[in-house]
Tab-separated table of C-alpha atoms in Angstrom:
chain	number	residue	atom	x	y	z
G	295	MET	CA	41.489	-56.532	-44.015
G	296	SER	CA	43.938	-53.668	-44.031
G	297	CYS	CA	46.444	-52.252	-46.482
G	298	MET	CA	49.711	-50.392	-46.263
G	299	ILE	CA	50.518	-47.145	-48.018
G	300	TYR	CA	54.167	-46.231	-48.050
G	301	GLY	CA	56.636	-44.091	-49.927
G	302	TYR	CA	59.074	-41.248	-49.841
G	303	ILE	CA	59.465	-37.575	-50.623
G	304	ALA	CA	62.936	-36.558	-51.817
G	305	ALA	CA	64.015	-33.027	-50.944
G	306	VAL	CA	66.487	-31.886	-53.572
G	307	SER	CA	68.745	-28.894	-53.001
G	308	PHE	CA	71.331	-27.567	-55.418
G	309	GLY	CA	71.806	-24.212	-53.776
G	310	GLY	CA	73.327	-25.004	-50.384
G	311	HIS	CA	70.004	-24.643	-48.532
G	312	GLU	CA	69.951	-28.127	-47.017
G	313	GLN	CA	69.506	-27.008	-43.399
G	314	GLU	CA	66.714	-24.553	-44.266
G	315	ILE	CA	64.891	-27.235	-46.269
G	316	TYR	CA	65.278	-29.709	-43.405
G	317	GLU	CA	63.928	-27.188	-40.877
G	318	ASN	CA	60.957	-26.257	-43.091
G	319	ASN	CA	60.043	-29.875	-43.757
G	320	ASN	CA	60.374	-30.874	-40.097
G	321	ARG	CA	58.176	-27.940	-39.049
G	322	VAL	CA	55.489	-28.961	-41.570
G	323	LEU	CA	55.551	-32.614	-40.496
G	324	ARG	CA	55.398	-31.707	-36.781
G	325	GLY	CA	52.250	-29.723	-37.628
G	326	LEU	CA	50.391	-32.767	-38.956
G	327	PRO	CA	47.549	-34.082	-36.805
G	328	VAL	CA	48.277	-36.777	-34.235
G	329	HIS	CA	45.132	-38.655	-35.352
G	330	GLY	CA	42.009	-38.108	-37.426
G	331	GLY	CA	43.489	-37.747	-40.901
G	332	MET	CA	44.867	-40.070	-43.506
G	333	LEU	CA	48.296	-38.493	-43.029
G	334	ILE	CA	49.325	-38.229	-39.399
G	335	ARG	CA	52.537	-37.068	-37.738
G	336	ASP	CA	53.912	-40.431	-36.597
G	337	MET	CA	53.843	-41.865	-40.137
G	338	PHE	CA	56.744	-39.653	-41.214
G	339	SER	CA	60.472	-39.563	-40.602
G	340	VAL	CA	63.106	-37.266	-42.133
G	341	THR	CA	66.728	-37.994	-42.976
G	342	PRO	CA	68.778	-35.015	-41.721
G	343	PRO	CA	71.165	-33.150	-44.009
G	344	SER	CA	74.562	-34.780	-44.363
G	345	SER	CA	77.569	-32.656	-43.419
G	346	ASP	CA	79.913	-34.797	-45.519
G	347	ASN	CA	77.642	-34.919	-48.618
G	348	SER	CA	77.289	-38.711	-48.328
G	349	VAL	CA	73.501	-38.436	-48.578
G	350	THR	CA	72.333	-37.071	-51.933
G	351	PHE	CA	68.741	-36.245	-50.934
G	352	GLN	CA	67.034	-35.453	-47.695
G	353	THR	CA	64.440	-38.188	-47.670
G	354	ILE	CA	61.100	-38.072	-45.928
G	355	HIS	CA	59.885	-41.643	-45.660
G	356	PHE	CA	56.457	-42.720	-44.512
G	357	CYS	CA	54.178	-45.695	-44.004
G	358	GLY	CA	50.620	-46.110	-42.728
G	359	SER	CA	48.125	-48.925	-42.280
G	360	TYR	CA	44.485	-48.403	-43.246
G	361	ASP	CA	41.478	-50.629	-42.611
G	362	GLN	CA	39.078	-51.230	-45.524
G	363	TYR	CA	40.985	-48.905	-47.863
G	364	TRP	CA	41.273	-50.718	-51.183
G	365	ARG	CA	42.666	-48.022	-53.495
G	366	PHE	CA	43.810	-44.418	-53.658
G	367	ASP	CA	40.927	-41.957	-53.669
G	368	GLU	CA	40.279	-38.227	-53.802
G	369	LYS	CA	40.502	-37.840	-50.008
G	370	PHE	CA	44.011	-39.271	-49.895
G	371	LEU	CA	45.081	-37.250	-52.935
G	372	ALA	CA	43.720	-34.007	-51.434
G	373	GLU	CA	45.586	-34.541	-48.142
G	374	TYR	CA	48.784	-35.543	-49.924
G	375	ASP	CA	48.586	-32.553	-52.297
G	376	GLN	CA	48.085	-30.230	-49.332
G	377	LEU	CA	51.122	-31.726	-47.598
G	378	LEU	CA	53.316	-31.477	-50.724
G	379	SER	CA	52.342	-27.809	-51.182
G	380	ARG	CA	53.925	-26.996	-47.794
G	381	LEU	CA	57.135	-29.024	-48.176
G	382	CYS	CA	60.359	-28.371	-50.088
G	383	TRP	CA	60.852	-31.387	-52.354
G	384	GLY	CA	61.712	-32.574	-55.854
G	385	PHE	CA	60.239	-36.069	-56.309
G	386	SER	CA	57.831	-38.356	-54.473
G	387	LYS	CA	56.593	-41.907	-54.879
G	388	VAL	CA	53.631	-43.502	-53.063
G	389	ILE	CA	52.727	-47.221	-53.192
G	390	HIS	CA	49.395	-48.799	-52.239
G	391	ASP	CA	50.171	-52.410	-51.378
G	392	TYR	CA	46.632	-53.807	-51.693
G	393	CYS	CA	45.799	-52.664	-55.226
G	394	GLY	CA	49.450	-52.269	-56.244
G	395	HIS	CA	48.970	-48.767	-57.641
G	396	ARG	CA	51.810	-46.265	-57.642
G	397	LEU	CA	51.679	-42.457	-57.621
G	398	GLU	CA	54.699	-40.470	-58.792
G	399	PHE	CA	55.001	-36.734	-58.238
G	400	THR	CA	57.678	-34.606	-59.927
G	401	ALA	CA	58.201	-30.992	-58.896
G	402	SER	CA	58.163	-28.376	-61.646
G	403	ASP	CA	60.020	-25.876	-59.479
G	404	HIS	CA	62.924	-26.774	-57.212
G	405	ASN	CA	64.281	-25.721	-53.833
G	406	ASN	CA	67.301	-23.688	-54.851
G	407	LYS	CA	65.586	-20.362	-54.227
G	408	ASP	CA	66.709	-17.867	-51.639
G	409	PRO	CA	64.806	-17.756	-49.348
G	410	VAL	CA	63.745	-21.383	-49.503
G	411	MET	CA	60.110	-21.704	-50.556
G	412	PRO	CA	57.832	-24.761	-50.577
G	413	THR	CA	57.263	-26.472	-53.910
G	414	LYS	CA	54.123	-25.072	-55.533
G	415	SER	CA	53.788	-26.873	-58.858
G	416	TRP	CA	54.232	-30.491	-59.879
G	417	THR	CA	52.945	-33.243	-62.099
G	418	MET	CA	51.434	-36.502	-60.917
G	419	LYS	CA	51.305	-39.846	-62.681
G	420	HIS	CA	49.089	-42.690	-61.470
G	421	TYR	CA	50.224	-46.179	-62.487
G	422	ASP	CA	48.333	-49.445	-62.123
G	423	SER	CA	51.456	-51.224	-60.909
G	424	MET	CA	54.114	-50.526	-58.298
G	425	TYR	CA	56.686	-51.707	-60.833
G	426	ALA	CA	58.353	-49.529	-63.461
G	427	ASN	CA	57.235	-49.221	-67.081
G	428	GLU	CA	53.636	-50.210	-66.508
G	429	LYS	CA	50.642	-48.524	-68.123
G	430	GLU	CA	49.607	-45.201	-66.627
G	431	VAL	CA	46.086	-45.038	-65.224
G	432	PHE	CA	43.931	-41.972	-65.799
G	433	GLY	CA	41.267	-41.228	-63.208
G	434	TRP	CA	40.398	-42.986	-59.975
G	435	ASP	CA	37.798	-45.506	-61.167
């Protein structure tokens, strides 16, 4: 039996750096492995910056299918943390469809720096449900 892990990473820019953020994030995603990791290149797609401001966030959306992977674990978290540390972003949500758990990441620093720098600090919350207002889970067991 397999499961799906899916979600998004929202790149927030308040300083007019949309193109730089887009280029940085695309470069990082193109550098992901083609196979062999939990997070691979073809899982990800990026919404380009909007010239008419109709799109509020540049959204990186992703989805992957995993065999015999019943819940989030330290390996997934380590790879995802490494990816987030190289991207410019403000908020991320990840859903595990088998166990129903949800991870939410909120950046502590934002992308309105000149020059644009990847996000380096954030908080993570791990919920036992993909739905809002459910009890937060502490730990992976």
